[in-house]
Amino acid sequence: MRPESGDTGHGSGDVPEHGRPPRIPPPRASVEDSGLPLPPPGDLGDTAAPRRDEVPLRPPAPAVFEHPVLKALLGAWALAACSAEEAAAVEEHLGACGSCADEARRLREAVGLLQRPESLDLDPGLRTRVLDTCLERRPPRIPVPEWAAAYDAETARLDALLQDFGDAEWHAPVRLRWFRSDESTSRRTTVAGVIAHLLSVDGLVGVALGLDDPLGDVPSKRPTPASRTEAFWRASHFPPTRSVRTPWREQSHSLVRTVSFTRGGAEMTPVSYGDFELPLHDAMLDRAFECWVHGEDIAEAVDYPYAPPSPRHLHRMIDLAARMLPTALAHRRRAGLAAPAHHRHLVAAGEPGRSLRLEIEGSGGGEWLIPLDSPAAKGSAEHEVAHVALDGVEFCRLAAGHVPPQEAAAGQVGDKEAIRDVLFAAASLSRM
């Protein structure tokens, strides 16, 4: 609604008051409303030019950072934690300041060292989860025993690592390490030699189950893992090559199938290692543990990351090592390598005695009470004299002879002598 010509409203009319322009400019007529054709684009002139009655917008002035501020931002810039404005200011400054450019380069290199190489393999627990889901929907007619599942999973993981190896990888040098007589020892071989070692020692379980011995007619001085491995290596006309993978994998499949078909008390079938025996269910865990440890040795030789087992399987392996500690400690004591038992605490078999609490942290961990004075004694919290805490993977590497007992990162409280004896007993579980 427009005011009459006589209206003296403040600047709302079309006629200037006292010769002054109106406060509010009148609306402009649109060319679309006139019915005339639109002018060609060339006659429009500079579309970006502001109107005479408009104030042109200017971009905000960039923030100015002083040298101390820019130097303080170098760490955040190296971690890509700066805002876009800060990053632009830092990068412009680096072109003019040599000292800051050197510092930025060093920080970027340090950040690169913090980023661990990631494995291209799937999560080791994924296979177990997929199989569990499948078996929940359709239970197997002949299931794999739970005590053989770790061996089944670890042999499958190692085989997946080997499948793309070329000749150079199969002949890559590998150093097998273990702990003997309070000293670290090692044996040099190749990736193919490691698989031949696994084939020879897994054959001990196969022989106990009535399967063919992979050594065949090759004589072995003693039925121990080391002696069988040396016999296999000597019998090879040439150093083992990729051809050893097929018999090793076929044997691992045969072992899993055979234990799956057994019924009743087959899990207690004794498996002889020459110097000692293990029941079948523990022998399968032992073979799973060694397969993982040597899988890490192979992966290290070819510079490839290799993850630990799934927590469920890792816990079973740790439990086996913890159950073997009292016997290992007794053997070391008889050999004069451990402190003598405290006779005032000796008890009858099955009775509580002096104990060490072994606390394993991380995935697959737990707590075990280790009897110190007799393998037949029972661990007792009331007779606890020491407490040791270790990471699960660290403890397994200690038991594999890959970490010296003196260097094991262990939290320790209590009897130092008992702690030392148990750590050395754990390392003595290792063998070639």
Coordinates of N, CA, C and O in Angstrom, one line a residue, residues 261-428:
F261 N 37.5 -88.2 14.6 CA 36.8 -89.4 14.5 C 37.0 -90.3 15.7 O 36.2 -91.3 15.9
T262 N 38.0 -90.0 16.6 CA 38.1 -90.8 17.8 C 37.0 -90.6 18.8 O 36.4 -89.5 18.8
R263 N 36.7 -91.6 19.5 CA 35.7 -91.5 20.5 C 36.2 -91.8 21.9 O 37.3 -92.4 22.0
G264 N 35.5 -91.6 22.9 CA 35.8 -92.0 24.3 C 37.0 -91.2 24.8 O 37.1 -90.0 24.7
G265 N 37.9 -92.0 25.4 CA 39.1 -91.4 26.1 C 40.3 -91.2 25.3 O 41.4 -91.3 25.8
A266 N 40.1 -91.0 24.0 CA 41.3 -90.8 23.1 C 42.1 -89.6 23.5 O 43.3 -89.6 23.2
E267 N 41.5 -88.6 24.1 CA 42.3 -87.4 24.4 C 43.3 -87.7 25.4 O 44.3 -86.9 25.6
M268 N 43.3 -88.8 26.1 CA 44.3 -89.1 27.1 C 45.3 -90.1 26.6 O 46.2 -90.5 27.3
T269 N 45.3 -90.4 25.3 CA 46.3 -91.2 24.7 C 47.7 -90.6 24.9 O 47.9 -89.4 24.5
P270 N 48.7 -91.3 25.4 CA 50.0 -90.7 25.6 C 50.7 -90.5 24.3 O 50.7 -91.3 23.4
V271 N 51.4 -89.4 24.2 CA 52.2 -89.0 23.1 C 53.6 -88.9 23.6 O 53.9 -88.0 24.5
S272 N 54.6 -89.7 23.2 CA 55.9 -89.7 23.7 C 56.8 -88.7 22.9 O 56.8 -88.6 21.7
Y273 N 57.5 -87.8 23.7 CA 58.5 -86.9 23.1 C 59.9 -87.3 23.4 O 60.8 -86.6 23.3
G274 N 60.1 -88.6 23.7 CA 61.4 -89.1 24.0 C 61.7 -89.0 25.5 O 61.9 -89.9 26.2
D275 N 61.9 -87.7 25.9 CA 62.3 -87.5 27.3 C 61.0 -87.3 28.2 O 61.2 -87.3 29.5
F276 N 59.9 -87.2 27.7 CA 58.7 -87.0 28.5 C 57.5 -87.4 27.7 O 57.6 -87.6 26.4
E277 N 56.3 -87.4 28.3 CA 55.1 -87.7 27.6 C 54.0 -86.7 27.9 O 54.0 -86.0 29.0
L278 N 53.1 -86.5 27.0 CA 52.0 -85.6 27.1 C 50.7 -86.4 26.7 O 50.8 -87.1 25.7
P279 N 49.6 -86.2 27.4 CA 48.3 -86.7 26.9 C 48.0 -86.1 25.6 O 48.4 -84.9 25.3
L280 N 47.2 -86.7 24.7 CA 46.9 -86.3 23.4 C 46.4 -84.9 23.4 O 46.8 -84.0 22.5
H281 N 45.5 -84.5 24.3 CA 44.9 -83.2 24.3 C 45.9 -82.1 24.6 O 45.8 -81.0 24.0
D282 N 46.9 -82.4 25.4 CA 47.9 -81.4 25.7 C 49.0 -81.4 24.5 O 49.5 -80.4 24.2
A283 N 49.2 -82.6 23.9 CA 50.1 -82.6 22.8 C 49.6 -81.8 21.6 O 50.4 -81.1 20.9
M284 N 48.3 -81.8 21.4 CA 47.7 -81.0 20.3 C 47.9 -79.5 20.6 O 48.2 -78.7 19.7
L285 N 47.7 -79.1 21.9 CA 48.0 -77.7 22.3 C 49.4 -77.4 22.1 O 49.8 -76.3 21.7
D286 N 50.3 -78.3 22.5 CA 51.7 -78.0 22.3 C 52.1 -77.8 20.9 O 52.9 -76.9 20.6
R287 N 51.5 -78.6 20.0 CA 51.8 -78.5 18.6 C 51.2 -77.1 18.0 O 51.8 -76.5 17.2
A288 N 50.1 -76.7 18.5 CA 49.5 -75.4 18.1 C 50.4 -74.3 18.6 O 50.7 -73.3 17.8
F289 N 50.9 -74.4 19.8 CA 51.8 -73.4 20.3 C 53.1 -73.3 19.5 O 53.5 -72.2 19.1
E290 N 53.7 -74.4 19.2 CA 54.9 -74.4 18.4 C 54.7 -73.9 17.0 O 55.5 -73.2 16.4
C291 N 53.5 -74.2 16.4 CA 53.2 -73.7 15.1 C 53.1 -72.2 15.0 O 53.6 -71.5 14.1
W292 N 52.4 -71.6 16.1 CA 52.4 -70.2 16.2 C 53.8 -69.6 16.3 O 54.1 -68.6 15.6
V293 N 54.6 -70.1 17.3 CA 55.9 -69.5 17.5 C 56.7 -69.6 16.3 O 57.4 -68.6 15.9
H294 N 56.8 -70.7 15.5 CA 57.6 -70.8 14.3 C 56.9 -70.0 13.2 O 57.6 -69.6 12.3
G295 N 55.6 -69.8 13.2 CA 55.0 -68.9 12.3 C 55.5 -67.5 12.4 O 55.8 -66.8 11.4
E296 N 55.7 -67.1 13.7 CA 56.3 -65.7 14.0 C 57.7 -65.7 13.5 O 58.2 -64.7 12.9
D297 N 58.5 -66.8 13.7 CA 59.9 -66.8 13.2 C 59.9 -66.6 11.7 O 60.8 -65.9 11.2
I298 N 59.0 -67.3 11.0 CA 59.0 -67.2 9.5 C 58.6 -65.8 9.1 O 59.2 -65.2 8.2
A299 N 57.6 -65.3 9.7 CA 57.1 -63.9 9.4 C 58.2 -62.9 9.6 O 58.4 -62.0 8.8
E300 N 58.9 -63.1 10.7 CA 60.1 -62.1 11.0 C 61.1 -62.2 9.9 O 61.7 -61.2 9.5
A301 N 61.4 -63.5 9.4 CA 62.4 -63.7 8.4 C 62.1 -63.0 7.1 O 63.0 -62.5 6.4
V302 N 60.8 -62.9 6.7 CA 60.4 -62.3 5.5 C 59.8 -60.9 5.7 O 59.2 -60.3 4.8
D303 N 60.0 -60.4 6.9 CA 59.5 -59.0 7.3 C 58.0 -58.9 7.1 O 57.6 -58.0 6.3
Y304 N 57.2 -59.7 7.7 CA 55.8 -59.7 7.5 C 55.2 -59.8 8.9 O 55.6 -60.6 9.7
P305 N 54.2 -58.9 9.2 CA 53.6 -59.0 10.6 C 52.7 -60.3 10.8 O 52.2 -60.8 9.8
Y306 N 52.7 -60.8 12.0 CA 52.0 -62.0 12.3 C 51.4 -61.9 13.7 O 52.1 -61.7 14.7
A307 N 50.1 -61.9 13.8 CA 49.4 -61.6 15.0 C 49.4 -62.9 15.9 O 49.5 -64.0 15.5
P308 N 49.2 -62.7 17.2 CA 49.0 -63.8 18.2 C 47.7 -64.6 17.9 O 46.9 -64.1 17.1
P309 N 47.6 -65.7 18.5 CA 46.3 -66.5 18.3 C 45.1 -65.8 18.9 O 45.3 -64.8 19.6
S310 N 44.0 -66.3 18.6 CA 42.8 -65.7 19.2 C 42.8 -65.9 20.7 O 43.5 -66.8 21.2
P311 N 42.2 -65.0 21.5 CA 42.3 -65.1 23.0 C 41.9 -66.5 23.6 O 42.5 -66.9 24.5
R312 N 40.9 -67.1 23.0 CA 40.5 -68.4 23.5 C 41.6 -69.4 23.4 O 41.9 -70.2 24.3
H313 N 42.2 -69.5 22.2 CA 43.3 -70.4 22.0 C 44.5 -70.0 22.8 O 45.3 -70.9 23.3
L314 N 44.8 -68.7 22.9 CA 46.0 -68.3 23.6 C 45.9 -68.7 25.1 O 46.8 -69.1 25.7
H315 N 44.7 -68.6 25.6 CA 44.5 -68.9 27.0 C 44.8 -70.4 27.3 O 45.4 -70.8 28.3
R316 N 44.4 -71.3 26.4 CA 44.6 -72.7 26.5 C 46.1 -73.0 26.5 O 46.7 -73.8 27.2
M317 N 46.9 -72.3 25.6 CA 48.3 -72.4 25.5 C 49.0 -72.0 26.8 O 49.9 -72.7 27.3
I318 N 48.6 -70.8 27.3 CA 49.1 -70.4 28.6 C 48.8 -71.3 29.7 O 49.7 -71.6 30.6
D319 N 47.6 -71.9 29.7 CA 47.2 -72.8 30.8 C 48.1 -74.1 30.7 O 48.5 -74.6 31.8
L320 N 48.4 -74.5 29.5 CA 49.3 -75.7 29.4 C 50.7 -75.4 30.0 O 51.2 -76.2 30.7
A321 N 51.2 -74.3 29.6 CA 52.6 -73.9 30.1 C 52.5 -73.8 31.6 O 53.5 -74.2 32.3
A322 N 51.5 -73.2 32.2 CA 51.4 -73.0 33.6 C 51.3 -74.4 34.3 O 51.9 -74.6 35.4
R323 N 50.6 -75.3 33.7 CA 50.4 -76.6 34.3 C 51.7 -77.4 34.3 O 52.0 -78.3 35.1
M324 N 52.6 -77.1 33.3 CA 53.9 -77.8 33.2 C 55.0 -77.2 34.1 O 56.0 -77.8 34.2
L325 N 54.8 -76.0 34.6 CA 55.8 -75.4 35.4 C 56.2 -76.2 36.6 O 57.5 -76.3 36.9
P326 N 55.3 -76.7 37.4 CA 55.8 -77.5 38.6 C 56.8 -78.6 38.3 O 57.8 -78.8 38.9
T327 N 56.5 -79.4 37.2 CA 57.3 -80.5 36.8 C 58.7 -79.9 36.3 O 59.7 -80.5 36.6
A328 N 58.6 -78.9 35.5 CA 59.9 -78.3 35.0 C 60.7 -77.8 36.2 O 62.0 -77.9 36.2
L329 N 60.1 -77.2 37.2 CA 60.8 -76.7 38.3 C 61.5 -77.8 39.1 O 62.6 -77.7 39.5
A330 N 60.8 -78.9 39.2 CA 61.3 -80.1 39.9 C 62.5 -80.7 39.1 O 63.5 -81.1 39.7
H331 N 62.4 -80.7 37.8 CA 63.6 -81.2 37.0 C 64.8 -80.3 37.2 O 65.9 -80.8 37.3
R332 N 64.6 -79.0 37.2 CA 65.7 -78.1 37.4 C 66.3 -78.2 38.7 O 67.5 -78.1 38.9
R333 N 65.5 -78.5 39.7 CA 66.0 -78.6 41.1 C 66.8 -79.9 41.2 O 67.9 -79.9 41.8
R334 N 66.4 -81.0 40.5 CA 67.2 -82.2 40.6 C 68.5 -82.1 39.8 O 69.5 -82.7 40.2
A335 N 68.5 -81.2 38.8 CA 69.8 -80.9 38.1 C 70.6 -79.9 38.7 O 71.7 -79.6 38.2
G336 N 70.2 -79.4 39.9 CA 71.0 -78.4 40.6 C 70.9 -77.0 40.0 O 71.8 -76.1 40.3
L337 N 69.9 -76.7 39.2 CA 69.7 -75.4 38.5 C 68.8 -74.5 39.3 O 68.6 -73.4 38.9
A338 N 68.1 -75.0 40.3 CA 67.1 -74.2 41.0 C 67.4 -74.4 42.5 O 68.1 -75.4 42.9
A339 N 66.9 -73.5 43.3 CA 67.2 -73.5 44.7 C 66.5 -74.8 45.3 O 65.4 -75.2 44.8
P340 N 67.0 -75.4 46.3 CA 66.4 -76.6 46.9 C 65.1 -76.2 47.6 O 64.8 -75.1 48.0
A341 N 64.2 -77.3 47.6 CA 62.9 -77.1 48.3 C 63.1 -76.8 49.7 O 64.0 -77.2 50.4
H342 N 62.1 -76.0 50.3 CA 62.0 -75.7 51.7 C 61.4 -76.9 52.4 O 60.2 -77.0 52.4
H343 N 62.2 -77.8 53.0 CA 61.7 -79.1 53.5 C 60.6 -78.9 54.6 O 59.8 -79.7 54.7
R344 N 60.7 -77.8 55.3 CA 59.7 -77.6 56.3 C 58.3 -77.4 55.7 O 57.3 -77.5 56.5
H345 N 58.2 -77.2 54.4 CA 56.9 -77.0 53.8 C 56.5 -78.1 52.9 O 55.4 -78.1 52.3
L346 N 57.3 -79.2 52.8 CA 56.9 -80.3 52.0 C 55.6 -81.0 52.5 O 55.5 -81.2 53.7
V347 N 54.7 -81.3 51.6 CA 53.4 -81.8 52.0 C 53.2 -83.0 51.1 O 53.8 -83.3 50.1
A348 N 52.1 -83.8 51.5 CA 51.7 -85.0 50.7 C 51.1 -84.5 49.4 O 50.7 -83.4 49.3
A349 N 51.0 -85.5 48.5 CA 50.4 -85.2 47.2 C 49.0 -84.7 47.3 O 48.2 -85.3 48.1
G350 N 48.7 -83.6 46.6 CA 47.3 -83.1 46.7 C 47.1 -82.1 47.8 O 46.0 -81.5 47.9
E351 N 48.0 -82.0 48.7 CA 47.9 -81.0 49.8 C 48.5 -79.7 49.4 O 49.4 -79.6 48.6
P352 N 48.0 -78.6 50.0 CA 48.5 -77.2 49.7 C 49.9 -77.0 50.2 O 50.3 -77.6 51.3
G353 N 50.7 -76.3 49.5 CA 52.1 -76.0 49.8 C 52.5 -74.6 49.4 O 51.6 -73.8 48.9
R354 N 53.7 -74.2 49.6 CA 54.2 -72.9 49.1 C 53.9 -72.7 47.7 O 54.1 -73.6 46.8
S355 N 53.4 -71.5 47.3 CA 52.9 -71.3 46.0 C 53.3 -69.9 45.5 O 53.6 -69.0 46.3
L356 N 53.4 -69.8 44.2 CA 53.6 -68.5 43.5 C 52.4 -68.2 42.7 O 51.9 -69.0 41.9
R357 N 51.9 -67.0 42.8 CA 50.7 -66.5 42.0 C 51.2 -66.0 40.7 O 51.9 -65.0 40.6
L358 N 50.9 -66.7 39.6 CA 51.2 -66.2 38.2 C 50.1 -65.5 37.6 O 49.0 -66.1 37.4
E359 N 50.2 -64.2 37.4 CA 49.1 -63.4 36.8 C 49.5 -63.0 35.4 O 50.5 -62.4 35.2
I360 N 48.6 -63.5 34.5 CA 48.9 -63.2 33.1 C 47.9 -62.2 32.6 O 46.6 -62.4 32.7
E361 N 48.4 -61.1 32.1 CA 47.5 -59.9 31.7 C 47.3 -60.0 30.2 O 47.9 -60.7 29.5
G362 N 46.3 -59.2 29.8 CA 46.0 -59.1 28.4 C 45.0 -60.2 27.9 O 44.5 -60.9 28.7
S363 N 44.8 -60.3 26.6 CA 43.9 -61.2 26.1 C 44.4 -62.7 26.3 O 45.6 -62.9 26.2
G364 N 43.5 -63.5 26.7 CA 43.8 -64.9 27.0 C 44.5 -65.1 28.4 O 45.0 -66.2 28.7
G365 N 44.5 -64.1 29.2 CA 45.1 -64.2 30.5 C 44.3 -64.8 31.6 O 43.3 -65.4 31.4
G366 N 44.8 -64.7 32.8 CA 44.2 -65.3 34.0 C 45.1 -65.4 35.1 O 46.2 -64.8 35.1
E367 N 44.8 -66.2 36.1 CA 45.7 -66.4 37.3 C 45.9 -67.9 37.6 O 44.9 -68.7 37.5
W368 N 47.1 -68.2 37.9 CA 47.4 -69.6 38.3 C 48.3 -69.6 39.5 O 49.2 -68.8 39.7
L369 N 48.0 -70.6 40.4 CA 48.8 -70.7 41.6 C 49.8 -71.9 41.4 O 49.4 -73.0 41.2
I370 N 51.1 -71.6 41.3 CA 52.1 -72.6 41.0 C 52.7 -73.2 42.3 O 53.4 -72.4 43.0
P371 N 52.6 -74.5 42.5 CA 53.3 -75.1 43.7 C 54.8 -75.1 43.5 O 55.3 -75.4 42.4
L372 N 55.5 -74.7 44.5 CA 57.0 -74.5 44.4 C 57.8 -75.7 44.8 O 58.9 -75.9 44.3
D373 N 57.3 -76.5 45.8 CA 58.2 -77.5 46.4 C 58.0 -78.9 45.9 O 58.8 -79.8 46.1
S374 N 56.9 -79.1 45.2 CA 56.6 -80.5 44.7 C 55.5 -80.4 43.6 O 54.5 -79.7 43.7
P375 N 55.7 -81.1 42.5 CA 54.8 -81.1 41.4 C 53.4 -81.7 41.8 O 52.4 -81.4 41.2
A376 N 53.4 -82.6 42.8 CA 52.2 -83.2 43.3 C 51.4 -82.3 44.3 O 50.3 -82.7 44.6
A377 N 52.0 -81.2 44.7 CA 51.4 -80.4 45.7 C 50.3 -79.6 45.0 O 50.2 -79.5 43.8
K378 N 49.4 -78.9 45.8 CA 48.3 -78.1 45.3 C 48.6 -76.7 45.6 O 49.0 -76.3 46.7
G379 N 48.5 -75.8 44.6 CA 48.7 -74.4 44.7 C 47.7 -73.9 45.8 O 46.5 -74.2 45.8
S380 N 48.2 -73.0 46.6 CA 47.4 -72.5 47.7 C 47.6 -71.0 47.9 O 48.7 -70.5 48.0
A381 N 46.5 -70.2 47.9 CA 46.5 -68.8 48.2 C 47.0 -68.5 49.6 O 47.7 -67.5 49.8
E382 N 46.7 -69.4 50.5 CA 47.1 -69.2 51.9 C 48.6 -69.3 52.1 O 49.2 -68.7 53.0
H383 N 49.3 -70.1 51.2 CA 50.7 -70.3 51.3 C 51.5 -69.5 50.2 O 52.6 -69.9 49.8
E384 N 50.9 -68.5 49.7 CA 51.5 -67.7 48.6 C 52.7 -66.9 49.1 O 52.6 -66.2 50.1
V385 N 53.8 -67.1 48.5 CA 55.0 -66.4 48.9 C 55.5 -65.4 47.9 O 56.5 -64.6 48.2
A386 N 55.0 -65.4 46.7 CA 55.4 -64.5 45.6 C 54.3 -64.3 44.6 O 53.4 -65.1 44.5
H387 N 54.4 -63.2 43.9 CA 53.4 -62.8 42.9 C 54.1 -62.2 41.7 O 54.9 -61.3 41.8
V388 N 53.9 -62.8 40.5 CA 54.5 -62.4 39.3 C 53.4 -62.0 38.3 O 52.4 -62.8 38.1
A389 N 53.5 -60.9 37.6 CA 52.6 -60.4 36.6 C 53.3 -60.3 35.2 O 54.4 -59.7 35.2
L390 N 52.7 -60.9 34.2 CA 53.3 -60.8 32.9 C 52.2 -60.7 31.8 O 51.1 -61.2 32.0
D391 N 52.6 -60.0 30.7 CA 51.7 -60.0 29.6 C 51.6 -61.4 28.9 O 52.6 -62.2 29.0
G392 N 50.4 -61.7 28.4 CA 50.2 -63.1 27.9 C 51.2 -63.4 26.8 O 51.8 -64.5 26.8
V393 N 51.4 -62.6 25.8 CA 52.3 -62.9 24.7 C 53.7 -62.9 25.2 O 54.5 -63.7 24.7
E394 N 54.1 -62.0 26.1 CA 55.4 -62.0 26.7 C 55.7 -63.3 27.4 O 56.8 -63.9 27.3
F395 N 54.7 -63.8 28.1 CA 54.9 -65.1 28.8 C 55.1 -66.3 27.8 O 56.0 -67.1 28.0
C396 N 54.3 -66.3 26.7 CA 54.5 -67.3 25.7 C 55.8 -67.2 25.1 O 56.5 -68.3 24.8
R397 N 56.3 -66.0 24.8 CA 57.7 -65.9 24.2 C 58.8 -66.3 25.2 O 59.8 -66.8 24.8
L398 N 58.5 -66.1 26.5 CA 59.4 -66.6 27.5 C 59.5 -68.1 27.5 O 60.5 -68.8 27.5
A399 N 58.3 -68.8 27.4 CA 58.2 -70.2 27.4 C 58.7 -70.8 26.1 O 59.1 -72.0 26.1
A400 N 58.8 -70.0 25.1 CA 59.3 -70.5 23.8 C 60.8 -70.3 23.7 O 61.4 -70.7 22.7
G401 N 61.4 -69.6 24.7 CA 62.9 -69.4 24.7 C 63.3 -68.2 23.8 O 64.4 -68.0 23.5
H402 N 62.3 -67.3 23.5 CA 62.6 -66.2 22.7 C 62.9 -64.9 23.5 O 63.4 -63.9 23.0
V403 N 62.6 -65.0 24.8 CA 62.9 -63.9 25.7 C 63.7 -64.5 26.9 O 63.2 -65.4 27.6
P404 N 64.9 -64.0 27.2 CA 65.6 -64.5 28.4 C 64.9 -64.2 29.7 O 64.3 -63.1 29.8
P405 N 65.0 -65.1 30.6 CA 64.3 -64.8 31.9 C 64.7 -63.5 32.6 O 63.9 -62.8 33.2
Q406 N 66.0 -63.2 32.4 CA 66.4 -61.9 33.0 C 65.8 -60.7 32.4 O 65.8 -59.6 33.0
E407 N 65.3 -60.8 31.1 CA 64.8 -59.7 30.4 C 63.3 -59.7 30.3 O 62.7 -58.8 29.7
A408 N 62.7 -60.7 30.9 CA 61.2 -60.7 30.9 C 60.6 -59.5 31.7 O 61.0 -59.3 32.8
A409 N 59.7 -58.8 31.0 CA 59.1 -57.6 31.7 C 58.0 -58.1 32.6 O 56.9 -58.2 32.3
A410 N 58.5 -58.4 33.9 CA 57.6 -59.0 34.9 C 57.4 -58.0 36.1 O 58.4 -57.5 36.5
G411 N 56.2 -57.9 36.5 CA 56.0 -57.3 37.8 C 56.2 -58.3 38.9 O 55.6 -59.4 38.8
Q412 N 57.0 -58.0 39.9 CA 57.4 -59.0 40.9 C 57.2 -58.5 42.3 O 57.5 -57.3 42.6
V413 N 56.6 -59.3 43.2 CA 56.4 -59.0 44.6 C 56.7 -60.3 45.4 O 56.1 -61.4 45.0
G414 N 57.5 -60.3 46.4 CA 57.7 -61.4 47.3 C 59.0 -62.1 47.2 O 60.0 -61.4 46.9
D415 N 59.1 -63.4 47.4 CA 60.3 -64.2 47.4 C 61.0 -64.1 46.1 O 60.6 -64.7 45.1
K416 N 62.2 -63.4 46.1 CA 62.9 -63.2 44.8 C 63.5 -64.5 44.3 O 63.5 -64.8 43.1
E417 N 63.9 -65.4 45.2 CA 64.4 -66.7 44.8 C 63.3 -67.5 44.1 O 63.6 -68.2 43.0
A418 N 62.1 -67.6 44.6 CA 61.0 -68.3 44.0 C 60.7 -67.7 42.6 O 60.4 -68.4 41.7
I419 N 60.7 -66.4 42.6 CA 60.4 -65.7 41.3 C 61.4 -66.1 40.2 O 61.0 -66.5 39.1
R420 N 62.7 -66.1 40.6 CA 63.7 -66.4 39.6 C 63.6 -67.9 39.2 O 63.7 -68.2 38.0
D421 N 63.3 -68.7 40.1 CA 63.2 -70.2 39.7 C 62.0 -70.4 38.8 O 62.2 -71.2 37.8
V422 N 60.9 -69.7 39.0 CA 59.7 -69.9 38.1 C 60.0 -69.3 36.7 O 59.6 -70.0 35.7
L423 N 60.6 -68.2 36.7 CA 60.9 -67.6 35.3 C 61.9 -68.4 34.6 O 61.7 -68.6 33.3
F424 N 62.9 -69.0 35.2 CA 63.8 -69.8 34.5 C 63.2 -71.2 34.2 O 63.5 -71.8 33.1
A425 N 62.3 -71.7 35.0 CA 61.6 -72.9 34.7 C 60.7 -72.7 33.4 O 60.5 -73.6 32.6
A426 N 60.1 -71.5 33.3 CA 59.2 -71.2 32.1 C 60.1 -71.2 30.9 O 59.7 -71.8 29.8
A427 N 61.3 -70.6 30.9 CA 62.2 -70.6 29.8 C 62.6 -72.0 29.4 O 62.9 -72.4 28.3
S428 N 62.8 -72.9 30.5 CA 63.3 -74.3 30.2 C 62.3 -75.1 29.5 O 62.6 -76.2 29.1

